[in-house]
XYZ file of C-alpha atoms in Angstrom:
783
model
C -28.415 -34.415 4.608
C -27.725 -37.917 5.554
C -26.061 -37.969 9.160
C -25.883 -40.235 11.969
C -26.636 -37.754 14.564
C -29.848 -35.370 15.027
C -28.974 -32.117 13.417
C -29.079 -29.769 16.847
C -26.815 -32.959 18.192
C -24.505 -32.230 15.273
C -24.599 -28.305 15.789
C -23.684 -28.926 19.591
C -20.958 -30.976 18.507
C -19.515 -28.497 16.281
C -19.568 -25.895 18.910
C -17.800 -28.318 21.451
C -15.183 -28.950 18.824
C -14.823 -25.273 17.853
C -14.372 -24.549 21.831
C -11.687 -27.756 22.041
C -9.558 -26.150 19.340
C -9.680 -22.563 21.101
C -8.434 -24.153 24.510
C -6.427 -26.570 23.274
C -4.474 -23.847 21.918
C -4.483 -20.854 24.312
C -1.836 -21.972 26.159
C 0.305 -21.235 22.826
C -1.377 -18.401 22.289
C -0.414 -16.746 25.583
C 3.135 -17.976 25.218
C 3.232 -16.032 22.029
C 1.922 -12.917 23.524
C 4.800 -13.308 26.373
C 7.311 -13.730 23.588
C 5.921 -10.510 21.633
C 6.138 -8.161 24.688
C 9.810 -9.540 25.268
C 10.580 -8.354 21.295
C 8.853 -5.148 22.134
C 11.514 -4.271 24.634
C 14.196 -5.114 22.409
C 13.105 -2.882 20.046
C 14.437 1.134 19.959
C 12.169 3.554 21.251
C 11.741 6.572 23.097
C 12.012 6.110 27.216
C 8.120 6.809 27.795
C 7.671 3.751 25.300
C 10.229 1.653 26.851
C 8.522 2.023 30.263
C 5.276 1.323 29.275
C 6.544 -2.174 27.295
C 8.603 -2.802 30.600
C 5.394 -2.635 32.746
C 3.612 -4.443 29.970
C 6.111 -7.750 30.437
C 6.084 -7.481 34.014
C 2.560 -7.731 34.166
C 2.078 -10.185 31.453
C 4.394 -12.199 33.607
C 2.437 -12.157 36.583
C -0.601 -12.473 35.092
C -0.319 -15.067 31.882
C -1.635 -18.042 33.616
C -4.522 -16.404 35.234
C -5.678 -14.871 31.763
C -5.410 -18.365 30.374
C -7.294 -19.817 33.270
C -10.034 -17.049 32.676
C -10.071 -17.604 29.185
C -10.616 -21.231 29.579
C -13.010 -20.989 32.155
C -15.290 -18.453 30.376
C -15.308 -20.485 27.213
C -16.036 -24.057 29.078
C -18.876 -22.072 31.169
C -20.487 -20.940 28.084
C -20.797 -24.428 26.252
C -22.479 -25.434 29.104
C -25.119 -23.310 28.775
C -25.810 -24.423 25.465
C -23.376 -22.818 23.429
C -24.430 -19.052 24.393
C -22.316 -16.852 26.165
C -24.059 -14.765 29.366
C -24.901 -11.421 28.658
C -22.504 -8.889 30.126
C -23.086 -7.177 33.319
C -25.076 -3.882 34.221
C -23.794 -0.625 32.668
C -22.530 -2.359 29.442
C -25.841 -3.865 28.201
C -28.971 -2.380 27.280
C -31.853 -2.325 30.129
C -34.538 -4.731 30.257
C -37.268 -2.864 28.475
C -34.884 -2.786 25.635
C -34.801 0.957 25.376
C -31.594 3.070 24.442
C -29.483 3.952 27.255
C -26.417 5.948 27.873
C -23.050 3.719 28.642
C -20.076 5.011 30.681
C -16.666 6.066 29.846
C -14.952 2.799 30.944
C -17.565 0.422 29.351
C -16.990 2.521 26.278
C -12.984 1.738 26.158
C -13.849 -1.653 27.128
C -16.089 -2.178 24.101
C -13.998 -0.488 21.596
C -11.034 -2.761 22.502
C -13.273 -5.956 21.988
C -14.552 -4.555 19.015
C -11.181 -3.765 17.514
C -10.389 -7.660 18.447
C -13.004 -9.242 16.763
C -12.473 -6.894 13.935
C -9.305 -8.369 13.474
C -10.554 -11.675 13.905
C -13.131 -11.115 11.002
C -11.020 -9.686 8.515
C -8.984 -12.969 8.757
C -11.891 -15.398 9.229
C -14.465 -14.057 7.443
C -15.173 -16.314 4.891
C -14.586 -19.470 7.176
C -17.369 -17.957 9.700
C -20.255 -17.270 6.700
C -19.465 -20.894 6.032
C -19.863 -22.324 9.531
C -22.212 -19.904 10.585
C -24.778 -20.942 7.591
C -24.080 -24.309 8.299
C -24.786 -24.319 12.080
C -27.853 -22.138 11.450
C -29.409 -24.816 9.075
C -28.890 -27.430 11.453
C -30.818 -25.758 14.033
C -33.443 -24.542 11.784
C -32.959 -21.009 12.312
C -32.569 -17.924 10.061
C -29.744 -16.620 11.921
C -27.398 -17.495 15.208
C -28.005 -16.176 18.848
C -26.050 -12.787 19.413
C -24.081 -14.203 22.281
C -23.496 -17.425 20.873
C -19.761 -18.816 21.316
C -19.254 -18.980 17.416
C -18.978 -15.107 16.961
C -15.904 -13.397 17.180
C -17.370 -10.947 19.404
C -17.986 -13.125 22.254
C -14.364 -14.368 21.769
C -12.944 -11.115 22.056
C -15.361 -9.956 25.127
C -14.091 -13.266 26.976
C -10.216 -12.686 25.790
C -10.345 -9.149 27.417
C -12.213 -9.625 30.487
C -10.274 -12.580 31.076
C -6.987 -10.075 30.903
C -8.752 -7.197 32.947
C -9.398 -10.038 35.901
C -5.941 -11.107 35.558
C -4.895 -7.622 36.648
C -3.408 -6.823 33.374
C -3.682 -3.344 32.232
C -5.864 -1.747 29.094
C -2.669 0.217 28.810
C -0.702 -3.192 27.969
C -3.396 -4.483 26.104
C -2.673 -1.495 23.944
C 0.695 -1.854 23.582
C 0.639 -5.494 22.411
C -2.641 -5.030 20.561
C -0.995 -5.758 16.757
C 0.686 -9.163 18.134
C -2.931 -10.270 20.143
C -4.865 -9.415 16.990
C -2.418 -11.368 15.004
C -2.722 -14.267 17.421
C -6.297 -14.673 17.912
C -7.059 -13.971 14.176
C -4.830 -16.961 13.034
C -6.321 -19.500 16.351
C -9.943 -18.342 15.715
C -9.570 -19.004 11.490
C -8.088 -22.599 12.385
C -10.969 -23.445 14.549
C -13.307 -22.184 12.043
C -11.501 -24.120 9.502
C -11.281 -27.253 11.691
C -15.097 -27.068 12.600
C -16.424 -26.541 9.196
C -14.420 -29.179 7.687
C -15.919 -31.776 10.468
C -19.112 -30.678 9.293
C -18.399 -31.300 5.664
C -17.578 -34.841 6.605
C -20.781 -35.271 8.173
C -22.270 -34.173 4.953
C -23.550 -31.211 6.662
C -24.136 -28.447 3.402
C -20.886 -29.377 1.643
C -21.536 -26.949 -0.959
C -22.955 -23.757 1.218
C -25.812 -21.391 -0.318
C -25.927 -17.982 1.132
C -28.904 -16.799 -0.457
C -31.435 -17.398 2.227
C -28.949 -14.900 4.557
C -29.200 -12.184 2.054
C -32.117 -9.896 3.296
C -32.645 -6.039 3.802
C -32.828 -4.734 6.970
C -36.608 -4.189 8.525
C -35.187 -0.991 10.672
C -34.130 0.790 7.555
C -36.014 -0.249 4.135
C -34.401 2.892 2.662
C -30.523 2.295 3.493
C -28.698 2.167 0.040
C -27.973 -1.242 -1.531
C -25.396 -2.991 0.287
C -25.194 -4.796 3.775
C -28.095 -3.696 5.995
C -26.851 -3.641 9.740
C -28.619 -6.575 11.777
C -29.105 -8.624 8.522
C -26.615 -11.408 9.311
C -25.865 -11.452 5.595
C -22.402 -12.627 4.528
C -20.171 -9.247 3.533
C -17.881 -8.916 0.567
C -14.414 -10.054 2.032
C -12.332 -7.126 3.487
C -10.082 -4.280 1.901
C -6.722 -3.948 3.603
C -7.546 -0.276 4.142
C -10.955 0.985 4.128
C -13.468 3.396 5.079
C -15.787 2.705 8.036
C -19.049 0.769 6.840
C -21.232 4.336 6.931
C -18.977 5.969 4.219
C -18.859 2.449 2.132
C -22.368 1.497 2.106
C -23.974 4.605 2.959
C -25.477 6.208 6.204
C -27.476 3.788 8.366
C -25.491 0.605 7.090
C -23.919 0.309 10.604
C -25.450 2.605 13.069
C -23.706 0.919 16.315
C -20.505 0.773 15.028
C -20.666 4.236 14.096
C -21.726 4.931 17.504
C -18.630 3.789 18.938
C -16.821 6.710 17.159
C -19.506 9.585 19.281
C -18.812 10.544 22.749
C -21.973 9.843 23.856
C -22.045 5.915 22.828
C -25.840 4.863 22.632
C -26.157 1.184 22.503
C -29.565 -0.253 20.692
C -30.897 -2.871 23.020
C -31.114 -5.260 20.417
C -27.744 -7.013 21.309
C -25.192 -7.824 18.908
C -26.950 -9.405 15.837
C -25.452 -9.049 12.818
C -22.329 -7.645 14.547
C -19.929 -9.668 12.527
C -21.843 -8.317 9.384
C -20.411 -4.676 10.709
C -16.973 -5.684 11.730
C -16.057 -7.631 8.628
C -16.782 -3.946 6.458
C -14.088 -2.571 8.812
C -10.380 -2.783 7.676
C -6.802 -2.194 9.101
C -4.849 0.421 7.369
C -2.213 -1.573 5.747
C -0.405 -1.520 2.346
C -2.483 -3.163 -0.501
C -0.425 -6.477 -1.183
C -3.573 -7.726 -4.244
C -4.637 -10.825 -2.316
C -7.608 -9.243 -1.256
C -8.632 -7.377 -4.379
C -8.200 -10.939 -6.177
C -10.585 -12.196 -3.219
C -13.092 -9.503 -4.348
C -12.996 -11.394 -7.733
C -13.166 -14.584 -6.494
C -16.098 -13.451 -4.177
C -17.695 -11.967 -7.602
C -17.439 -15.402 -9.431
C -18.945 -17.605 -7.004
C -21.905 -15.185 -6.482
C -22.508 -15.357 -10.229
C -21.315 -18.868 -10.680
C -24.393 -20.062 -8.564
C -27.023 -18.421 -10.300
C -24.705 -19.077 -13.799
C -22.628 -22.164 -13.811
C -21.252 -21.853 -17.346
C -20.442 -17.903 -16.174
C -18.081 -19.723 -13.254
C -16.433 -22.083 -15.557
C -15.747 -19.818 -18.261
C -13.940 -17.424 -16.242
C -11.959 -20.469 -14.339
C -10.914 -21.860 -18.118
C -10.189 -17.731 -18.979
C -10.899 -18.958 -22.868
C -11.906 -16.789 -25.358
C -15.289 -16.194 -26.346
C -16.677 -14.980 -29.100
C -19.456 -12.231 -28.860
C -22.770 -12.948 -30.221
C -23.076 -10.817 -33.888
C -26.419 -9.178 -32.517
C -24.533 -7.947 -29.095
C -21.452 -7.231 -31.260
C -23.805 -4.966 -33.450
C -25.384 -3.444 -30.390
C -22.200 -2.512 -28.466
C -21.175 -0.700 -31.499
C -24.279 1.398 -31.992
C -24.237 1.870 -28.100
C -20.505 3.247 -28.552
C -20.769 5.305 -31.309
C -24.298 7.035 -29.764
C -22.103 7.871 -26.357
C -19.179 9.067 -28.684
C -21.611 11.409 -30.445
C -23.696 12.345 -27.115
C -20.888 13.029 -25.241
C -18.189 14.465 -27.875
C -21.082 17.088 -28.648
C -21.080 18.002 -25.220
C -17.199 18.410 -24.424
C -17.171 20.556 -27.563
C -19.573 22.929 -26.086
C -17.094 23.598 -23.764
C -19.828 22.063 -21.151
C -19.671 19.385 -18.868
C -22.433 16.369 -18.952
C -24.054 15.759 -15.122
C -23.496 12.901 -13.517
C -27.117 11.627 -13.122
C -27.585 12.527 -16.716
C -24.715 10.489 -17.902
C -25.924 7.388 -16.065
C -29.467 7.721 -17.389
C -27.840 7.498 -21.007
C -25.589 4.321 -19.868
C -29.050 2.685 -18.422
C -30.711 3.256 -21.366
C -28.232 1.640 -23.313
C -27.685 -1.222 -20.705
C -31.399 -1.902 -21.185
C -30.932 -2.040 -25.362
C -28.083 -4.124 -25.140
C -29.234 -7.014 -22.754
C -32.130 -7.355 -25.293
C -29.638 -7.952 -28.097
C -27.553 -10.455 -25.684
C -28.003 -14.124 -27.017
C -27.211 -16.021 -23.625
C -27.444 -15.233 -19.855
C -24.040 -15.066 -19.437
C -23.813 -12.139 -21.988
C -26.599 -10.266 -20.361
C -24.986 -10.875 -16.501
C -21.893 -9.667 -17.827
C -23.524 -6.798 -19.233
C -25.131 -5.990 -15.983
C -21.613 -6.272 -13.905
C -19.820 -4.239 -16.024
C -22.772 -1.773 -15.977
C -22.515 -1.919 -12.308
C -18.920 -1.316 -12.221
C -19.225 1.928 -13.876
C -22.282 3.280 -12.144
C -19.464 2.865 -9.122
C -16.555 4.828 -11.254
C -19.025 7.765 -12.547
C -20.255 8.055 -8.804
C -16.807 8.524 -7.490
C -16.900 12.098 -6.295
C -13.376 12.714 -6.522
C -12.944 12.205 -10.275
C -13.176 15.821 -11.344
C -16.343 16.469 -13.831
C -13.609 17.257 -16.963
C -12.312 13.592 -17.448
C -15.890 12.015 -15.943
C -16.787 11.614 -19.478
C -13.843 10.065 -20.740
C -14.089 7.385 -18.075
C -18.009 6.822 -19.313
C -16.484 6.505 -23.242
C -14.579 3.599 -21.743
C -17.767 1.409 -21.025
C -18.656 0.022 -24.385
C -15.038 -0.840 -25.261
C -14.567 -2.681 -21.800
C -18.000 -4.402 -22.190
C -16.570 -5.679 -25.154
C -13.355 -7.160 -23.623
C -15.574 -8.763 -20.373
C -17.524 -10.829 -22.789
C -14.914 -11.743 -25.192
C -12.113 -12.415 -22.439
C -13.631 -14.112 -19.164
C -10.610 -13.391 -17.476
C -11.358 -9.904 -17.076
C -13.374 -10.801 -13.726
C -10.679 -13.382 -12.949
C -7.537 -10.722 -12.351
C -7.097 -7.709 -11.101
C -4.081 -8.064 -13.727
C -6.353 -7.692 -16.873
C -4.779 -4.422 -18.689
C -8.245 -3.319 -19.365
C -8.976 -2.915 -15.398
C -4.977 -1.598 -15.114
C -5.632 1.155 -17.425
C -8.588 2.642 -15.648
C -6.644 2.432 -12.228
C -4.010 4.267 -13.060
C -6.032 7.073 -14.710
C -7.973 7.077 -11.717
C -5.266 7.388 -9.627
C -3.763 10.249 -11.206
C -6.700 12.157 -11.351
C -8.090 11.445 -8.055
C -6.553 13.587 -5.758
C -8.517 14.416 -2.194
C -10.828 17.230 -4.019
C -12.779 16.709 -7.092
C -12.625 20.626 -7.877
C -9.022 20.687 -8.650
C -7.840 21.147 -11.885
C -6.602 18.358 -14.124
C -3.623 19.477 -16.080
C -4.112 20.091 -19.595
C -1.765 17.658 -20.545
C -2.835 15.291 -18.641
C -6.727 15.673 -19.711
C -5.763 15.661 -23.224
C -4.007 12.416 -22.784
C -6.750 10.674 -21.462
C -8.829 11.480 -23.999
C -6.526 10.380 -26.596
C -6.285 6.780 -24.948
C -10.067 6.963 -25.022
C -10.201 7.543 -28.696
C -7.071 4.902 -29.393
C -9.521 2.474 -27.615
C -12.436 3.369 -29.429
C -10.834 3.042 -32.680
C -9.748 -0.785 -32.232
C -12.714 -2.504 -31.264
C -11.433 -6.021 -32.372
C -8.183 -6.134 -30.773
C -9.346 -7.252 -27.577
C -6.804 -6.426 -24.516
C -3.936 -5.736 -26.927
C -4.924 -1.830 -27.817
C -5.302 -1.586 -23.650
C -1.902 -2.873 -23.124
C -0.493 -0.598 -25.479
C -2.093 2.443 -24.416
C -1.309 1.661 -20.897
C 2.150 1.057 -22.031
C 2.246 4.829 -23.323
C 0.353 6.433 -20.653
C 3.192 5.057 -18.094
C 5.607 6.800 -20.067
C 3.742 9.968 -20.795
C 3.375 10.200 -16.701
C 7.240 9.844 -16.725
C 7.623 12.831 -19.698
C 4.581 15.138 -17.819
C 6.299 15.405 -14.337
C 9.430 15.920 -16.094
C 8.629 18.374 -18.674
C 5.263 19.378 -18.679
C 4.056 20.205 -15.362
C 5.230 23.238 -14.099
C 4.339 22.594 -10.573
C 7.190 19.358 -10.523
C 9.532 20.398 -13.718
C 12.219 21.768 -11.377
C 11.806 19.648 -8.614
C 12.322 16.658 -10.834
C 14.876 18.141 -12.247
C 16.705 18.871 -8.485
C 15.624 15.193 -7.756
C 17.421 13.868 -10.965
C 20.551 15.954 -10.618
C 20.245 14.350 -6.601
C 20.260 10.749 -7.995
C 22.794 11.191 -10.501
C 25.216 12.396 -7.994
C 24.608 10.139 -5.637
C 24.970 7.389 -7.378
C 28.156 8.649 -9.463
C 29.455 9.409 -5.656
C 29.201 5.598 -5.004
C 30.367 4.537 -8.484
C 33.767 6.929 -7.907
C 34.203 5.737 -4.677
C 34.073 1.858 -5.808
C 36.393 2.369 -8.490
C 38.703 4.349 -6.513
C 39.077 1.997 -3.752
C 39.811 -0.672 -6.501
C 42.479 1.555 -7.875
C 44.506 2.445 -4.703
C 43.756 -1.111 -3.289
C 47.712 -2.329 -3.871
C 48.798 1.295 -4.209
C 50.823 2.179 -0.558
C 48.974 5.329 -0.149
C 48.901 7.169 3.161
C 45.736 6.098 5.097
C 44.951 9.709 5.368
C 44.652 10.418 1.696
C 43.387 7.107 1.305
C 39.978 8.235 3.401
C 40.098 11.625 1.834
C 39.694 10.458 -1.534
C 36.773 7.737 -0.785
C 34.750 9.824 1.565
C 35.027 13.600 0.071
C 37.055 14.056 -3.001
C 34.447 11.141 -4.474
C 31.394 13.056 -3.923
C 33.707 16.518 -5.358
C 33.856 14.010 -8.713
C 30.446 13.404 -8.612
C 29.330 16.975 -8.430
C 31.523 18.164 -11.171
C 30.317 15.344 -13.265
C 26.542 16.029 -13.124
C 27.053 20.257 -13.732
C 29.919 19.852 -15.977
C 30.077 16.599 -17.705
C 32.349 13.774 -17.116
C 34.823 14.796 -19.621
C 34.051 18.824 -18.630
C 37.855 20.877 -17.791
C 36.175 21.232 -14.418
C 36.039 17.715 -13.823
C 39.094 17.253 -15.623
C 40.759 19.432 -13.549
C 39.601 17.546 -10.258
C 40.746 14.556 -11.576
C 44.148 15.733 -11.873
C 44.079 17.429 -8.406
C 43.276 13.777 -6.962
C 46.218 12.235 -9.108
C 48.174 15.276 -7.651
C 47.537 14.436 -4.145
C 48.429 10.739 -4.492
C 51.966 11.885 -6.146
C 52.559 14.578 -3.256
C 51.516 12.122 -0.339
C 54.140 9.278 -1.692
C 57.632 9.462 -0.281
C 59.846 12.101 -1.376
C 63.536 11.522 -0.449
C 65.597 13.982 -2.920
C 65.935 17.539 -2.199
C 64.278 17.747 -6.308
C 61.042 16.407 -4.985
C 60.256 18.154 -1.865
C 60.954 21.336 -4.057
C 58.147 20.441 -6.568
C 56.122 19.682 -3.742
C 56.126 22.876 -2.051
C 55.888 24.628 -5.663
C 52.745 22.649 -6.259
C 51.186 22.598 -3.154
C 49.511 26.289 -2.798
C 47.522 25.604 -6.390
C 46.600 21.890 -4.962
C 45.087 22.863 -1.417
C 43.195 26.073 -3.247
C 41.834 23.277 -5.824
C 40.979 21.086 -3.374
C 38.930 23.890 -1.419
C 37.597 24.765 -4.321
C 36.394 21.267 -4.914
C 35.005 20.826 -1.386
C 33.160 24.008 -1.581
C 31.318 23.385 -4.589
C 30.188 19.712 -3.272
C 28.520 21.846 -0.428
C 31.149 21.779 2.005
C 30.971 23.771 4.849
C 34.195 26.115 5.584
C 34.854 24.252 9.312
C 34.887 20.706 7.933
C 37.063 21.784 5.088
C 39.454 23.312 7.125
C 39.444 20.088 9.506
C 39.987 17.965 5.890
C 42.946 20.321 4.923
C 44.834 19.430 8.729
C 44.398 16.096 8.304
C 45.858 15.696 4.861
C 48.836 18.440 5.870
C 49.760 15.744 8.477
C 50.156 13.155 5.519
C 52.503 15.416 3.354
C 54.375 15.701 6.450
C 54.878 12.195 6.719
C 55.778 12.387 2.628
C 58.551 14.776 3.677
C 60.134 12.782 6.475
C 60.199 9.982 3.982
C 57.994 7.602 6.340
C 55.397 7.328 3.364
C 55.592 4.690 1.324
C 57.306 5.240 -2.287
C 54.921 4.868 -5.243
C 57.396 3.759 -8.378
C 56.655 6.216 -11.516
C 54.997 3.619 -13.812
C 52.362 3.117 -11.278
C 52.062 6.680 -10.942
C 51.661 7.411 -14.535
C 48.878 3.978 -14.816
C 47.032 5.696 -12.103
C 46.396 8.704 -13.476
C 45.738 7.410 -16.835
C 42.776 5.431 -15.242
C 42.000 8.973 -13.667
C 41.170 10.539 -16.972
C 38.942 7.793 -18.003
C 37.296 6.529 -14.766
C 33.937 6.862 -16.415
C 34.571 3.895 -18.655
C 35.218 1.886 -15.535
C 32.604 2.938 -13.243
C 30.289 -0.489 -11.823
C 26.758 -0.685 -13.188
C 24.477 1.936 -11.677
C 21.714 -0.983 -11.510
C 23.768 -2.176 -8.622
C 24.299 0.652 -6.645
C 22.156 0.969 -3.503
C 21.674 4.627 -1.968
C 21.222 4.610 1.737
C 19.829 7.636 3.808
C 23.334 8.338 5.330
C 24.585 9.280 1.690
C 21.243 11.463 1.470
C 21.923 13.334 4.791
C 25.186 14.679 3.464
C 23.325 16.487 0.817
C 21.139 18.464 3.270
C 23.516 21.725 2.350
C 22.432 21.130 -1.186
C 18.550 21.394 -0.640
C 17.242 24.954 -2.324
C 13.723 26.492 -2.397
C 12.615 24.329 -4.937
C 13.612 20.951 -3.080
C 13.383 19.577 0.456
C 15.236 16.400 1.240
C 13.102 14.612 3.908
C 15.648 13.421 6.231
C 13.962 12.613 9.908
C 10.133 11.516 10.956
C 8.207 8.231 10.544
C 9.173 4.959 12.390
C 11.283 1.946 11.973
C 9.608 0.082 8.435
C 8.699 -3.538 8.336
C 10.277 -5.373 5.452
C 6.399 -5.232 4.293
C 6.395 -1.236 4.003
C 9.858 -1.262 2.417
C 8.071 -3.508 -0.389
C 4.672 -1.180 -0.255
C 7.645 1.762 -0.797
C 8.608 0.123 -3.727
C 5.035 -0.530 -5.139
C 4.042 3.293 -5.332
C 3.156 4.467 -8.705
C 3.683 7.814 -10.268
C 1.051 9.821 -10.093
C -0.668 8.584 -7.301
C -1.984 11.347 -4.616
C -1.113 10.662 -0.673
C -1.868 12.757 2.618
C 1.443 13.864 3.922
C 1.969 14.706 7.535
C 5.415 16.736 7.849
C 6.037 19.470 9.981
C 3.485 20.019 11.910
C 0.959 20.338 8.837
C -1.133 18.144 6.471
C -1.008 18.536 2.646
C -2.149 16.228 -0.503
C 0.793 15.146 -2.144
C 1.308 13.699 -5.302
C 4.478 10.796 -6.323
C 5.701 12.627 -9.379
C 9.383 10.593 -9.767
C 11.158 8.033 -8.720
C 14.534 7.152 -9.465
C 16.603 4.051 -10.622
C 15.384 1.186 -8.700
C 12.820 3.524 -7.200
C 15.544 4.409 -4.244
C 14.797 7.849 -3.978
C 10.680 9.203 -4.823
C 9.722 12.749 -5.132
C 6.290 14.195 -4.148
C 5.120 17.362 -5.183
C 2.516 19.585 -3.155
C -0.314 21.568 -5.059
C 1.539 24.577 -4.827
C 4.609 23.503 -6.104
C 6.845 22.182 -2.944
C 8.847 19.427 -3.740
C 9.766 16.641 -1.160
C 12.648 14.014 -1.650
C 12.649 10.879 0.169
C 15.022 8.031 0.044
C 13.562 4.466 -0.132
C 13.861 3.894 3.897
C 12.818 7.210 4.647
C 9.495 6.901 2.696
C 8.698 3.795 4.224
C 9.012 5.042 7.759
C 6.676 7.417 6.956
C 4.463 4.949 5.460
C 5.163 2.718 8.871
C 3.720 5.723 11.281
C 0.707 6.543 9.163
C 2.476 10.375 8.092
C 2.061 9.130 4.430
C -1.512 7.971 3.825
C -2.925 6.942 0.311
C -5.703 8.748 -1.467
C -7.351 5.919 -2.652
C -7.910 3.093 -0.262
C -7.600 0.419 -2.945
C -7.579 0.626 -6.643
C -10.837 2.376 -8.718
C -11.935 -1.017 -10.192
C -11.598 -3.118 -7.152
C -14.025 -0.984 -4.913
C -16.286 -0.649 -8.029
C -16.440 -4.782 -7.911
C -17.239 -4.267 -4.141
C -20.052 -2.129 -4.818
C -21.137 -4.556 -7.543
C -20.945 -7.352 -5.549
C -23.307 -5.699 -2.380
C -26.065 -4.840 -4.943
C -25.572 -8.339 -6.435
C -26.038 -9.694 -3.248
C -29.378 -8.136 -2.110
C -30.558 -8.505 -5.628
C -28.869 -11.263 -7.866
C -32.145 -11.683 -10.013
C -30.909 -8.684 -11.706
C -28.184 -10.866 -13.592
C -30.431 -12.808 -15.560
C -33.154 -9.575 -15.994
């Protein structure tokens, strides 16, 4: 480390640079908070919410300068004290003896708010902080930063919130603006971390950060599960976009202080905040998965392995196919045949192999494979794949009846992972996607739930096909993945008793709505230059197009009933044109009773109630009266004949269904068509963001969710999606079906009324688990 200044001076300069970056940009942050509060006022909401938002804006306008000044003063004061913030006042810290102490409710609330802000910061800036912490700690010759070091996110979070309260702005106002504040602070801190790291690199301080010295087990809990132990300060895996608390993700004891925030007593240990970022970085906000964080998990895995095996990292980066060594190829074949015999015998006897026995069998096979491997890269790949499947097979939500088929995929996946390094570089590899899709379909909320016989049979077939073509690499995985997607469409439509009726009804709804829109478009084209009474025109567009669509769905486009509805439309147009002769008026009088009867029958079939029918008939009577008095325009006979011919062949001229958008107002008109087998969800949720609409379009058939609707929560499975995913059908375990239009579905996702059973894809979670174990003991890659 060749530097002009001493190490301690560089560390102090790094902290000063970090604080200066914060201070320089805090004014803009406060301004963004003000703008955010103003934008909240403009959004539609309930009166009580509007009052809270109005109070927020008034408080923030009055206290913005004081809040800004308080943050700047606190940061500069901490910098003047050597870059370590003062401890919090009594009541918020442990006693001098370091013993446990109870904390009052107000302090609990303040701690929770500050911790959530720190979490949001570390969710975004974890990698930059890990590098910065490593560089500064190295400069100062210490193993870890001070608990109250200014570089720690929770220190800034407490300064920001203390200044907020000191400025006279309420806790309720903070909560109302929390999303904006989290985003602004996270962005600011990430930039400041990045600039400080860049400056240190320019001073040639650890251009390549090695995090291994920071990886160690907790002294207080040596029996904790493999993973990130509390208080170690070890850099955590990059956060997912959903996620369980650290206690559930990494085992009991992984984050005792953070868990205690959720308990009423809230007892804080006296050792302060050592390793707090480690815990914060493992908790994550519940947002839709965009794929960025999943790829980041793989990137971190590659970095970790690449530090020990540079050639592994180069092969993954190049993503060039590599040949499996002959000894390993033969060992994989032998292991696959052995597993097939072992597990096939078990399933044929109608028994289920226990998970411990399955893991022990795979562990023994792994040891043999490692001995047969010819290179360190092959041994590392064997270890990583084994860790992935260890996590998958211990997933308690995978039903026991299909767990054995996942186990039998380990050898085919190992073969493709050795020969195709990009298996570790992207979540889009077909082997990963196949495992994720099968997992999503069988992993509900209860592992005791029975998997459908047809679905279990298909999973078995897929595994056997993959085993039968060992030398085709990713192609066999891509083939069976495509087949599995097609199977799911047919499975929910035809083979699953619980969903068959609901899917059929949903398809009819979509077909009817699409046809209604198409008929409206074509009727508008037909009548664009025809002098038809406005009342008749609106009736045809808004009522009769739906009647035609209903008839076409029920009886077919060329069915006799549908043709009668088309002739009724032609008769109505003719009747509403000017009648100047006595003969024409007599003909109208003769035709009118059967025409009105036909119109009522059509409206009844389309689900229009009697009151609305009467209203429509009255409006049509007014239009027909105008025709009798010759106030209506005359339609030439040849034009009438042309329109009748076009009505007969209307379906041939309909616009492309792919260009049709089904909005919620159209689905609302179907509320009268609901039946015992199908409920159309028409209310609930929050105004969705574009991200939520995009998420709604990305949901995959077969996935499980927890739905909160009409005062009850129950697991549901996505069974069907319509054209361009504008309609989505969910089914409960009892067979009750609920249909969502895309906007309403996004509203439920936005409000947290529809939550995915899986916080992330099965293989991504397995990769996190493997990372946690390799971070603790990377030597297992080579042993």
